[in-house]
Amino acid sequence: MGTDKETKINIMNSIKIESQILIRRCKLNDLEGVIEVNERELPEDYPYFFYKSILDNFPEAFLVATDKDNKVIGYVMWRVEQIPSMDSLKYVNKGHLVSIAVSEEYRRRGIGTTLLSNSISAVKKHKITELVLEVRVSNYIAIKLYEKFNLKMNSVKKNYYRDGENAYYMVRNADTN
Ligand code: ACO
Ligand code: ZN
């Protein structure tokens, strides 16, 4: 899919995936489009202020994919959480993948992979020790995507979702490639 070369391009600029699909940082006026994709593609919905606070706090790791009309067709967002470190009184940062989705008609073209690889590079700049996420145990496709990035199932969070489904908690050392 040629994403290897493209992912080396600095994400301050935009990355061209195919003729007319771009990956770039999310802007305030993209949020409506992000919410539209989220509501269509995932059962976990969030209020506007939640997206806004992620954008305000972690803008470098909030990326969108857009089509030829600059319409949002995919997004990824992370937050950085401080946790007490195991071996000292200090805190360490971990990068938590909040949400990723690609519009159904644009899937399987490497957009999810490009969103994830570029947002991981960006979130790593917060000196994080780990990357973590939760995913529905039934979400085989997303799990495959995360495994491509060496995220490993760490534990099961029972009843994590509102409908009662369990989540896998997936983790990776931030320095692993
Ligand atoms: N069958 C099997 N594996 C698949 C499929 C499929 N139909 N589609 C994607 N994959 C896997 C493959 O491993 C693929 O890698 P490969 O092409 O090298 O084999 C990998 O996923 C990535 O494929 P991409 O084309 O880069 O990903 P895509 O743009 O299709 O987006 C995504 C993947 C985001 C998971 C998409 O399917 C989606 O939006 N799903 C619905 C929303 C969702 O489940 N999001 C994750 C929720 S968990 C969370 O957000 C923390
Ligand atoms: Zn989470």
PDB file of C-alpha atoms and ligand atoms in Angstrom:
ATOM      1  CA  MET A   1       0.000   0.000   0.000  1.00  0.00           C
ATOM      2  CA  GLY A   2       3.065   2.213   0.071  1.00  0.00           C
ATOM      3  CA  THR A   3       2.362   3.610   3.508  1.00  0.00           C
ATOM      4  CA  ASP A   4       5.926   3.042   4.721  1.00  0.00           C
ATOM      5  CA  LYS A   5       7.360   5.818   2.658  1.00  0.00           C
ATOM      6  CA  GLU A   6       4.473   8.142   3.307  1.00  0.00           C
ATOM      7  CA  THR A   7       4.633   7.758   7.053  1.00  0.00           C
ATOM      8  CA  LYS A   8       8.130   9.224   7.072  1.00  0.00           C
ATOM      9  CA  ILE A   9       6.785  12.532   5.892  1.00  0.00           C
ATOM     10  CA  ASN A  10       6.484  15.046   8.716  1.00  0.00           C
ATOM     11  CA  ILE A  11       2.873  15.115   9.865  1.00  0.00           C
ATOM     12  CA  MET A  12       2.987  18.843  10.354  1.00  0.00           C
ATOM     13  CA  ASN A  13       2.274  18.777   6.652  1.00  0.00           C
ATOM     14  CA  SER A  14      -0.275  16.489   5.154  1.00  0.00           C
ATOM     15  CA  ILE A  15       0.323  13.025   3.829  1.00  0.00           C
ATOM     16  CA  LYS A  16      -1.159  11.925   0.546  1.00  0.00           C
ATOM     17  CA  ILE A  17      -2.415   8.353   0.744  1.00  0.00           C
ATOM     18  CA  GLU A  18      -4.008   7.949  -2.646  1.00  0.00           C
ATOM     19  CA  SER A  19      -4.777  10.435  -5.340  1.00  0.00           C
ATOM     20  CA  GLN A  20      -7.149  12.471  -3.234  1.00  0.00           C
ATOM     21  CA  ILE A  21      -6.995  11.224   0.338  1.00  0.00           C
ATOM     22  CA  LEU A  22      -4.967  13.226   2.822  1.00  0.00           C
ATOM     23  CA  ILE A  23      -3.934  12.605   6.410  1.00  0.00           C
ATOM     24  CA  ARG A  24      -3.390  15.757   8.442  1.00  0.00           C
ATOM     25  CA  ARG A  25      -3.899  17.228  11.882  1.00  0.00           C
ATOM     26  CA  CYS A  26      -7.475  17.782  12.985  1.00  0.00           C
ATOM     27  CA  LYS A  27      -8.656  21.391  13.092  1.00  0.00           C
ATOM     28  CA  LEU A  28     -11.498  22.835  15.100  1.00  0.00           C
ATOM     29  CA  ASN A  29     -13.822  22.927  12.114  1.00  0.00           C
ATOM     30  CA  ASP A  30     -13.173  19.236  11.390  1.00  0.00           C
ATOM     31  CA  LEU A  31     -14.759  18.168  14.681  1.00  0.00           C
ATOM     32  CA  GLU A  32     -18.266  17.960  13.257  1.00  0.00           C
ATOM     33  CA  GLY A  33     -16.992  15.599  10.566  1.00  0.00           C
ATOM     34  CA  VAL A  34     -15.082  13.551  13.132  1.00  0.00           C
ATOM     35  CA  ILE A  35     -18.237  13.176  15.222  1.00  0.00           C
ATOM     36  CA  GLU A  36     -20.199  12.126  12.135  1.00  0.00           C
ATOM     37  CA  VAL A  37     -17.707   9.355  11.355  1.00  0.00           C
ATOM     38  CA  ASN A  38     -17.663   8.268  14.996  1.00  0.00           C
ATOM     39  CA  GLU A  39     -21.448   8.087  15.232  1.00  0.00           C
ATOM     40  CA  ARG A  40     -21.707   6.117  12.017  1.00  0.00           C
ATOM     41  CA  GLU A  41     -18.885   3.669  12.677  1.00  0.00           C
ATOM     42  CA  LEU A  42     -18.753   3.082  16.445  1.00  0.00           C
ATOM     43  CA  PRO A  43     -21.300   2.579  19.210  1.00  0.00           C
ATOM     44  CA  GLU A  44     -19.180   4.610  21.657  1.00  0.00           C
ATOM     45  CA  ASP A  45     -20.216   8.228  21.211  1.00  0.00           C
ATOM     46  CA  TYR A  46     -18.909  11.245  23.093  1.00  0.00           C
ATOM     47  CA  PRO A  47     -20.185  14.781  23.612  1.00  0.00           C
ATOM     48  CA  TYR A  48     -18.678  17.635  21.589  1.00  0.00           C
ATOM     49  CA  PHE A  49     -16.731  19.034  24.558  1.00  0.00           C
ATOM     50  CA  PHE A  50     -14.941  15.714  24.947  1.00  0.00           C
ATOM     51  CA  TYR A  51     -13.541  15.892  21.389  1.00  0.00           C
ATOM     52  CA  LYS A  52     -12.765  19.555  21.891  1.00  0.00           C
ATOM     53  CA  SER A  53     -10.785  18.900  25.065  1.00  0.00           C
ATOM     54  CA  ILE A  54      -8.754  16.169  23.352  1.00  0.00           C
ATOM     55  CA  LEU A  55      -8.053  18.563  20.489  1.00  0.00           C
ATOM     56  CA  ASP A  56      -7.072  21.344  22.903  1.00  0.00           C
ATOM     57  CA  ASN A  57      -4.783  19.136  24.965  1.00  0.00           C
ATOM     58  CA  PHE A  58      -3.270  16.660  22.495  1.00  0.00           C
ATOM     59  CA  PRO A  59      -3.605  18.266  19.067  1.00  0.00           C
ATOM     60  CA  GLU A  60      -0.470  16.702  17.584  1.00  0.00           C
ATOM     61  CA  ALA A  61      -1.864  13.169  17.899  1.00  0.00           C
ATOM     62  CA  PHE A  62      -5.380  14.021  16.706  1.00  0.00           C
ATOM     63  CA  LEU A  63      -5.315  13.287  12.977  1.00  0.00           C
ATOM     64  CA  VAL A  64      -7.983  13.131  10.298  1.00  0.00           C
ATOM     65  CA  ALA A  65      -8.169  11.549   6.859  1.00  0.00           C
ATOM     66  CA  THR A  66     -10.047  13.661   4.320  1.00  0.00           C
ATOM     67  CA  ASP A  67     -11.431  13.020   0.836  1.00  0.00           C
ATOM     68  CA  LYS A  68     -11.206  15.208  -2.262  1.00  0.00           C
ATOM     69  CA  ASP A  69     -13.853  17.569  -0.876  1.00  0.00           C
ATOM     70  CA  ASN A  70     -11.976  17.922   2.433  1.00  0.00           C
ATOM     71  CA  LYS A  71     -14.662  15.840   4.110  1.00  0.00           C
ATOM     72  CA  VAL A  72     -13.534  13.801   7.124  1.00  0.00           C
ATOM     73  CA  ILE A  73     -13.494  10.065   6.330  1.00  0.00           C
ATOM     74  CA  GLY A  74     -11.421   8.888   9.266  1.00  0.00           C
ATOM     75  CA  TYR A  75      -9.794  10.060  12.477  1.00  0.00           C
ATOM     76  CA  VAL A  76      -7.600   8.976  15.355  1.00  0.00           C
ATOM     77  CA  MET A  77      -7.255  10.586  18.770  1.00  0.00           C
ATOM     78  CA  TRP A  78      -5.072   9.923  21.802  1.00  0.00           C
ATOM     79  CA  ARG A  79      -4.772  11.313  25.275  1.00  0.00           C
ATOM     80  CA  VAL A  80      -1.807  11.233  27.607  1.00  0.00           C
ATOM     81  CA  GLU A  81      -2.418  10.021  31.141  1.00  0.00           C
ATOM     82  CA  GLN A  82      -0.120  10.358  34.129  1.00  0.00           C
ATOM     83  CA  ILE A  83       0.230   7.272  36.257  1.00  0.00           C
ATOM     84  CA  PRO A  84       2.376   6.640  39.313  1.00  0.00           C
ATOM     85  CA  SER A  85       5.445   4.670  38.283  1.00  0.00           C
ATOM     86  CA  MET A  86       5.934   1.223  39.801  1.00  0.00           C
ATOM     87  CA  ASP A  87       9.377   1.836  41.223  1.00  0.00           C
ATOM     88  CA  SER A  88       9.422   5.433  42.432  1.00  0.00           C
ATOM     89  CA  LEU A  89       7.218   8.253  43.589  1.00  0.00           C
ATOM     90  CA  LYS A  90       7.413   9.856  40.199  1.00  0.00           C
ATOM     91  CA  TYR A  91       4.725   9.846  37.583  1.00  0.00           C
ATOM     92  CA  VAL A  92       5.085   8.433  34.113  1.00  0.00           C
ATOM     93  CA  ASN A  93       3.036   9.224  31.037  1.00  0.00           C
ATOM     94  CA  LYS A  94       1.140   6.706  29.047  1.00  0.00           C
ATOM     95  CA  GLY A  95      -0.476   7.231  25.677  1.00  0.00           C
ATOM     96  CA  HIS A  96      -4.075   6.031  25.577  1.00  0.00           C
ATOM     97  CA  LEU A  97      -5.698   5.487  22.189  1.00  0.00           C
ATOM     98  CA  VAL A  98      -9.123   7.035  22.713  1.00  0.00           C
ATOM     99  CA  SER A  99     -10.670   6.218  19.352  1.00  0.00           C
ATOM    100  CA  ILE A 100      -9.939   5.421  15.715  1.00  0.00           C
ATOM    101  CA  ALA A 101     -12.390   4.909  12.856  1.00  0.00           C
ATOM    102  CA  VAL A 102     -12.472   4.983   9.062  1.00  0.00           C
ATOM    103  CA  SER A 103     -15.702   5.336   7.059  1.00  0.00           C
ATOM    104  CA  GLU A 104     -16.799   1.955   5.817  1.00  0.00           C
ATOM    105  CA  GLU A 105     -16.487   2.803   2.102  1.00  0.00           C
ATOM    106  CA  TYR A 106     -12.846   3.844   2.567  1.00  0.00           C
ATOM    107  CA  ARG A 107     -11.628   0.895   4.578  1.00  0.00           C
ATOM    108  CA  ARG A 108      -8.925  -1.576   3.666  1.00  0.00           C
ATOM    109  CA  ARG A 109      -6.784   0.954   1.815  1.00  0.00           C
ATOM    110  CA  GLY A 110      -4.239   1.582   4.531  1.00  0.00           C
ATOM    111  CA  ILE A 111      -5.911   4.661   5.998  1.00  0.00           C
ATOM    112  CA  GLY A 112      -6.250   3.141   9.483  1.00  0.00           C
ATOM    113  CA  THR A 113      -2.603   2.027   9.380  1.00  0.00           C
ATOM    114  CA  THR A 114      -1.383   5.474   8.310  1.00  0.00           C
ATOM    115  CA  LEU A 115      -3.506   7.239  10.941  1.00  0.00           C
ATOM    116  CA  LEU A 116      -2.182   4.947  13.631  1.00  0.00           C
ATOM    117  CA  SER A 117       1.485   5.025  12.682  1.00  0.00           C
ATOM    118  CA  ASN A 118       1.615   8.804  12.424  1.00  0.00           C
ATOM    119  CA  SER A 119      -0.346   9.411  15.600  1.00  0.00           C
ATOM    120  CA  ILE A 120       1.908   6.998  17.498  1.00  0.00           C
ATOM    121  CA  SER A 121       4.979   8.995  16.429  1.00  0.00           C
ATOM    122  CA  ALA A 122       3.207  12.154  17.572  1.00  0.00           C
ATOM    123  CA  VAL A 123       2.015  10.879  20.947  1.00  0.00           C
ATOM    124  CA  LYS A 124       5.504   9.514  21.692  1.00  0.00           C
ATOM    125  CA  LYS A 125       6.742  13.097  21.873  1.00  0.00           C
ATOM    126  CA  HIS A 126       5.025  13.319  25.285  1.00  0.00           C
ATOM    127  CA  LYS A 127       7.776  11.067  26.720  1.00  0.00           C
ATOM    128  CA  ILE A 128       5.389   8.227  27.309  1.00  0.00           C
ATOM    129  CA  THR A 129       6.452   4.815  28.555  1.00  0.00           C
ATOM    130  CA  GLU A 130       3.526   2.781  27.214  1.00  0.00           C
ATOM    131  CA  LEU A 131       0.810   2.789  24.593  1.00  0.00           C
ATOM    132  CA  VAL A 132      -2.516   1.377  25.781  1.00  0.00           C
ATOM    133  CA  LEU A 133      -6.057   0.895  24.470  1.00  0.00           C
ATOM    134  CA  GLU A 134      -9.282  -1.007  24.986  1.00  0.00           C
ATOM    135  CA  VAL A 135     -11.033  -2.850  22.172  1.00  0.00           C
ATOM    136  CA  ARG A 136     -14.161  -4.998  22.048  1.00  0.00           C
ATOM    137  CA  VAL A 137     -13.241  -8.675  22.258  1.00  0.00           C
ATOM    138  CA  SER A 138     -15.370  -9.227  19.120  1.00  0.00           C
ATOM    139  CA  ASN A 139     -13.568  -6.542  17.098  1.00  0.00           C
ATOM    140  CA  TYR A 140     -11.306  -8.909  15.188  1.00  0.00           C
ATOM    141  CA  ILE A 141     -10.394  -6.340  12.529  1.00  0.00           C
ATOM    142  CA  ALA A 142      -9.264  -3.627  14.931  1.00  0.00           C
ATOM    143  CA  ILE A 143      -7.334  -6.210  16.973  1.00  0.00           C
ATOM    144  CA  LYS A 144      -5.496  -7.240  13.759  1.00  0.00           C
ATOM    145  CA  LEU A 145      -4.616  -3.616  13.135  1.00  0.00           C
ATOM    146  CA  TYR A 146      -3.265  -3.171  16.686  1.00  0.00           C
ATOM    147  CA  GLU A 147      -1.263  -6.388  16.454  1.00  0.00           C
ATOM    148  CA  LYS A 148       0.434  -5.006  13.336  1.00  0.00           C
ATOM    149  CA  PHE A 149       1.776  -2.312  15.678  1.00  0.00           C
ATOM    150  CA  ASN A 150       2.919  -4.868  18.241  1.00  0.00           C
ATOM    151  CA  LEU A 151       0.232  -4.078  20.778  1.00  0.00           C
ATOM    152  CA  LYS A 152      -0.397  -7.188  22.856  1.00  0.00           C
ATOM    153  CA  MET A 153      -3.418  -8.324  24.833  1.00  0.00           C
ATOM    154  CA  ASN A 154      -2.608  -7.662  28.461  1.00  0.00           C
ATOM    155  CA  SER A 155      -5.883  -8.420  30.228  1.00  0.00           C
ATOM    156  CA  VAL A 156      -9.648  -8.514  29.867  1.00  0.00           C
ATOM    157  CA  LYS A 157     -11.786  -5.711  31.279  1.00  0.00           C
ATOM    158  CA  LYS A 158     -15.073  -7.343  32.109  1.00  0.00           C
ATOM    159  CA  ASN A 159     -18.281  -5.548  31.218  1.00  0.00           C
ATOM    160  CA  TYR A 160     -16.309  -2.609  29.885  1.00  0.00           C
ATOM    161  CA  TYR A 161     -18.898  -1.474  27.342  1.00  0.00           C
ATOM    162  CA  ARG A 162     -22.392  -0.231  28.075  1.00  0.00           C
ATOM    163  CA  ASP A 163     -23.926  -3.270  26.363  1.00  0.00           C
ATOM    164  CA  GLY A 164     -21.913  -5.541  28.655  1.00  0.00           C
ATOM    165  CA  GLU A 165     -19.256  -6.668  26.173  1.00  0.00           C
ATOM    166  CA  ASN A 166     -15.759  -7.255  27.533  1.00  0.00           C
ATOM    167  CA  ALA A 167     -12.715  -5.330  26.338  1.00  0.00           C
ATOM    168  CA  TYR A 168      -9.188  -6.483  25.728  1.00  0.00           C
ATOM    169  CA  TYR A 169      -6.712  -4.135  27.294  1.00  0.00           C
ATOM    170  CA  MET A 170      -3.836  -3.984  24.833  1.00  0.00           C
ATOM    171  CA  VAL A 171      -0.424  -2.598  25.735  1.00  0.00           C
ATOM    172  CA  ARG A 172       2.924  -1.902  24.127  1.00  0.00           C
ATOM    173  CA  ASN A 173       6.167  -0.438  25.367  1.00  0.00           C
ATOM    174  CA  ALA A 174       6.404   2.977  23.730  1.00  0.00           C
ATOM    175  CA  ASP A 175       9.927   2.342  22.437  1.00  0.00           C
ATOM    176  CA  THR A 176       9.083  -0.876  20.606  1.00  0.00           C
ATOM    177  CA  ASN A 177       8.696  -0.496  16.874  1.00  0.00           C
TER     178      ASN A 177
HETATM  179  N1  ACO B   1     -10.546  -8.452   7.581  1.00  0.00           N
HETATM  180  C1  ACO B   1      -9.428  -8.772   8.261  1.00  0.00           C
HETATM  181  N2  ACO B   1      -8.499  -7.876   8.663  1.00  0.00           N
HETATM  182  C2  ACO B   1      -8.707  -6.605   8.336  1.00  0.00           C
HETATM  183  C3  ACO B   1      -9.832  -6.164   7.602  1.00  0.00           C
HETATM  184  C4  ACO B   1     -10.783  -7.161   7.223  1.00  0.00           C
HETATM  185  N3  ACO B   1     -11.888  -6.859   6.540  1.00  0.00           N
HETATM  186  N4  ACO B   1      -9.756  -4.841   7.442  1.00  0.00           N
HETATM  187  C5  ACO B   1      -8.628  -4.452   8.044  1.00  0.00           C
HETATM  188  N5  ACO B   1      -7.997  -5.512   8.576  1.00  0.00           N
HETATM  189  C6  ACO B   1      -6.770  -5.506   9.357  1.00  0.00           C
HETATM  190  C7  ACO B   1      -5.614  -6.026   8.555  1.00  0.00           C
HETATM  191  O1  ACO B   1      -4.683  -6.576   9.459  1.00  0.00           O
HETATM  192  C8  ACO B   1      -5.095  -4.742   7.958  1.00  0.00           C
HETATM  193  O2  ACO B   1      -3.751  -4.806   7.626  1.00  0.00           O
HETATM  194  P1  ACO B   1      -3.308  -5.333   6.165  1.00  0.00           P
HETATM  195  O3  ACO B   1      -4.109  -4.541   5.174  1.00  0.00           O
HETATM  196  O4  ACO B   1      -1.857  -5.029   6.165  1.00  0.00           O
HETATM  197  O5  ACO B   1      -3.659  -6.775   6.148  1.00  0.00           O
HETATM  198  C9  ACO B   1      -5.244  -3.799   9.099  1.00  0.00           C
HETATM  199  O6  ACO B   1      -6.469  -4.159   9.710  1.00  0.00           O
HETATM  200  C10 ACO B   1      -5.280  -2.325   8.741  1.00  0.00           C
HETATM  201  O7  ACO B   1      -6.001  -2.099   7.560  1.00  0.00           O
HETATM  202  P2  ACO B   1      -6.194  -0.596   7.063  1.00  0.00           P
HETATM  203  O8  ACO B   1      -6.693  -0.618   5.664  1.00  0.00           O
HETATM  204  O9  ACO B   1      -4.980   0.177   7.358  1.00  0.00           O
HETATM  205  O10 ACO B   1      -7.329  -0.115   8.072  1.00  0.00           O
HETATM  206  P3  ACO B   1      -8.716   0.581   7.737  1.00  0.00           P
HETATM  207  O11 ACO B   1      -8.482   1.885   7.062  1.00  0.00           O
HETATM  208  O12 ACO B   1      -9.627  -0.368   7.089  1.00  0.00           O
HETATM  209  O13 ACO B   1      -9.222   0.905   9.218  1.00  0.00           O
HETATM  210  C11 ACO B   1     -10.301   0.304  11.275  1.00  0.00           C
HETATM  211  C12 ACO B   1      -9.212  -0.078  10.258  1.00  0.00           C
HETATM  212  C13 ACO B   1     -10.041   1.721  11.778  1.00  0.00           C
HETATM  213  C14 ACO B   1     -10.225  -0.655  12.456  1.00  0.00           C
HETATM  214  C15 ACO B   1     -11.671   0.219  10.547  1.00  0.00           C
HETATM  215  O14 ACO B   1     -11.962  -1.119  10.269  1.00  0.00           O
HETATM  216  C16 ACO B   1     -12.833   0.817  11.339  1.00  0.00           C
HETATM  217  O15 ACO B   1     -13.090   2.025  11.294  1.00  0.00           O
HETATM  218  N6  ACO B   1     -13.594  -0.039  12.076  1.00  0.00           N
HETATM  219  C17 ACO B   1     -14.763   0.434  12.829  1.00  0.00           C
HETATM  220  C18 ACO B   1     -14.365   1.299  13.997  1.00  0.00           C
HETATM  221  C19 ACO B   1     -13.512   0.513  14.995  1.00  0.00           C
HETATM  222  O16 ACO B   1     -13.748  -0.647  15.260  1.00  0.00           O
HETATM  223  N7  ACO B   1     -12.505   1.205  15.568  1.00  0.00           N
HETATM  224  C20 ACO B   1     -11.640   0.644  16.610  1.00  0.00           C
HETATM  225  C21 ACO B   1     -12.355   0.661  17.932  1.00  0.00           C
HETATM  226  S1  ACO B   1     -11.275   0.413  19.322  1.00  0.00           S
HETATM  227  C22 ACO B   1     -10.597   1.980  19.666  1.00  0.00           C
HETATM  228  O17 ACO B   1     -10.940   2.925  18.954  1.00  0.00           O
HETATM  229  C23 ACO B   1      -9.583   2.129  20.762  1.00  0.00           C
HETATM  230 ZN    ZN B   2      -9.761   3.666  26.564  1.00  0.00          ZN
END
